[in-house]
Amino acid sequence: MAEPDSDDSLNPMSILIDELQNEDIQLRINSINKLSTIALALGVEKTRSELLPLIIDIMYDEDEVLLALAEQLGTFTPLVGGPEYVHYLLPPLELLAVVEEAIVREKAVESLRAISHEHSPSHLEDHFVPLVKRLVGGDLVNSRISACSLFSVCYPGVSIAIKAELLQCFRDLCSDDNLLVRCAAASNLGDFAKVLEIDDIKSEIIPIFSNLASDEQDSVRLLMVEMCVNIAQLLPQEALEALVMITLCHAGEDTSWRVRYMVADKFTELQTAVGPEITKTGLVPAFQNLMKDYEPEVRAAASHKLKEFCENLSADYRENVILTEILPFSQELVSDTNQHVRSALASVIMGLCPILGKDNTIEHLMPLFLALLRDECPDVRLNIISNLNCMKEVIGIQELSKFLLPTIMELAEDAKWRVRLVIVEYMPLLAGQFGLEFFDAQLHSLCMSWLVDHVYAIREAATNNLKKLVEQFGKEWALAAVIPRVLTLSEAPNYLHRMTTLFCINVLSEVCGQDITTKHMLPTVLYMAGDPVANVRFNVAKSLQKIGSILENSTLQTEVKPILEKLTQDRDVDVKYFAQEALTVLSLGPVSRLMLEEEPMPASEYYASSWLNSSVPRDLRFVPQCLP
C-alpha cells in the first residue's frame, strides 16, 4: 500500500489541493500562479473535468488569491483545448465578476473580454451572451457593474435578434436605479458605440447619451463629457451640431462645477472632435464662459487649455478670434483673485507669441506678461520667466530687453527686501533664457551689486546665485568676470562685505575646481586671517575647512596648516574653536604643545564667554551657529 500512497502524493491535483488548504496566503497565491503548469501536467480533458470544478470550489478565498486566479484564467484557452472549449472558462470567471472586491471584478472582466474574441459566433450566442444576461439580471450591484463592460466585445459577433436584446439590456443598465451601475454604463457607452452602425448610434446611443447627460447625479453627467468626445468622433460632421452640441453646451453651463471642470479639462479634445466650423460657432463662446466661470477650479482648467485651444483654431480666423474674443477674457484672468488661475494662465500665455507674431505680441501680450511678472505669487512669476524663450524667439532679444529690463530694475531696487529677493532668486533662470552676451552687458553688474545689499538674505541668495551662474557659463567666465569682483570685497571697510567674500569663495570653490581655488582664491582667504574683526577670522577658519577638501595635501601642509595653527592662538575663543575644528576635520596632524595641554572648551562655553573676551562690540557680534 506504500507505493500507491507515494504515487498519490505526487499527483498534481493532490499537491494543488494541499497548497490551497495551507494557512500561508502567499503559498496559496504561488500555487494559483502555477495553475498553467498543473494544467499542462493534467492535460486538457482533466483540466476541464477536474481542475476547473476545483477552482470553482475555492471562490471564497482571500482577495489576493482570487485576483491571481482571475488573471490566470484569462490565459487558459489553450489549456482547456482551444477556442472550441473556451466556454468552460466562463463559469469561474462569472463567479469572480460578482465578488465584492472591485479589483478582482475588474481583472475577471478583463479576462472575460480577452477570451470573448476566441468564441465562435454560435458559442457567443449559446454561452457568452447568456452570461451577460445573467449578470444584467443579477440582484447584486456588482453583477450589473461587471456586465456593463462586456457588451462591446460580444455585440459584433451575434445575430440581429441577439443584438436587439443586448441593446435593450444596455438601455436597462443606463436607467438602473443604482448610481454605480449608471456610472459604469456611462463609462462604457463610448466603447459600445464604436461597435455599432452609424444608424444605430443615432437611433439608440444618442438618446441614451442625452438621458445620461441630464442625469440627476453629477457623477454620471461628468462622465458624459468624455463620452461626448468619443461619440463626436464617430458621427459625420453634419450630424454633430444637432446630436451632440446641444448636450455639450448644457454641460458647459451645468449647475455642478465638477461637470463644468470636466468640460474645461476635455475642451481641446472636444475641439478636435467637432472640427473648425463648429468650433468657431459653438466652442468659442463656450470657452469664453469657462474662462469667466465663478468657480476658480474651472477658470484654472480653462486657462491651462488656452494655448492648445488657440493653436487648434483654423488659420482662417485664428488671429482675429484670439485678439477679439480670447485675449479680453485673458486680461481679466491676469488680475484674478485666485493665484492658481493666474499661475495656470502664466504657464501658457507666452505660447501665444508665435501664433500672433511680433507686432501683436508687443501690443497685446507684453502688458499681460509684465503684469504677471510683478505678481505676488512666486509660481506665477516662475511660470512667466520659464517661458521667456517663446517671446524672445518672436520679438528678438533687443525688443524684449527694452520692455523687460525696466521691470527687472524696478523690482531689483524695490524698498521691500522680499521683492528684491524674488528677482535675485530668478536671476540664474533669466540668465539661461537670455544667454551670456546679454547677461554680461545688462545683468552682471546688478548681480554683483546684490553681494553688498544691506539685507543678509539678499547677500546669501546672491552668493548662491554665483554657483548656478558659473555652472551655466563656465569656469573661464568666472575667472574673468566674477572672481576678481568677489576678491575686491576682501578690502571693503564693512566687515559684513568682507565676510561675503568668504561665503562666495566657499560656493565658487565647488564649481571652479582645485586649480582656480588654489591660485586665485586661497591667497585671499589666508590674507584675511589677519582681519581685525573676530567674526571674519573665525569664518576664515570655516572657509579653510570648507575648501580644504579640494586642495592638494602639500598645499594644506605648507599654506593652510600654519594659518590655522596661528588662529588657534587667537585671543578670541570662537576663532580658536573653529580653527581647532578645521585642523581636526582636515587631518592636519598634531598642533602646538600649548594646544595639546589645553583641554578644548565645549562650543557652548565658547559662545557664552566670547561676549566677554572679544574686542568687537557686542552689537556687531553673531552667535556662530546663526552664521551662514
XYZ file of C-alpha atoms in Angstrom, residues 110 202 547:
3
model
C -10.623 41.880 -18.341
C -28.148 57.919 -33.987
C 37.761 74.431 0.631
